[in-house]
């Protein structure tokens, strides 16, 4: 019996290790590329023992020799700032619109509410390529191409459905008796929403905003088509390593690590909240 239990635990541990290796291997491989010189990167068979270097990170974060001599800001730092503006603005607007929408969906339980929830869910899973070309034509005609306003608006397709779906689940879990007591005391709907519902649901709102920010931060297709030289997000930073005659693999790997770092830090720091938000928004 003891040997059987030990064998089951050992098999389970091996399964966990295999799964962790499968998930983390691409990340580890890209990190190793980012600290290799060019000769180690293109070596065949691959070299796992090498002298690490920070040259790729220096070029990505501080610029090349010409940029440093001219006092220019490296492109990746500009892209990072653009992503902060675009994703931060998109999440703030989605919070302003999504909180009252999610509250209404949570408290109104009928067929119309279910249809609206399904509609928001379909927005979340709709392929971005299905709308990107019409959006490009519209943006170029009304002047939103390569603008922060245009990028923030288009990122509502990512952040707003997430906010509504996740927050509606949080609001449904809140006891309605508190709101009924406030309504008896004469509180109007706006007062009840801002002074009672939002403060109680603050952890859920923070989780939803964090998840929406990560999804918006990781998006690349909107930046590839609708952003120009002044509004490119950080996910476009890896493309700066591709020129007409070569691909700087080390610089590309360093850019990928820097662009993914905020999302990884947020996932580690807010692991419980993100897991709860994703589970409630996706399953319930």
PDB file of N, CA and C in Angstrom, residues 54 134 275:
ATOM      1  N   UNK A  54      25.426  40.965 -21.400  1.00  0.00           N
ATOM      2  CA  UNK A  54      24.279  41.875 -21.324  1.00  0.00           C
ATOM      3  C   UNK A  54      24.265  42.860 -22.488  1.00  0.00           C
ATOM      4  N   UNK A 134     -11.294  46.416 -42.037  1.00  0.00           N
ATOM      5  CA  UNK A 134     -12.274  47.518 -42.066  1.00  0.00           C
ATOM      6  C   UNK A 134     -11.902  48.657 -41.130  1.00  0.00           C
ATOM      7  N   UNK A 275      -6.231  34.610 -11.089  1.00  0.00           N
ATOM      8  CA  UNK A 275      -6.836  33.287 -11.259  1.00  0.00           C
ATOM      9  C   UNK A 275      -8.317  33.322 -10.921  1.00  0.00           C
TER      10      UNK A 275
END
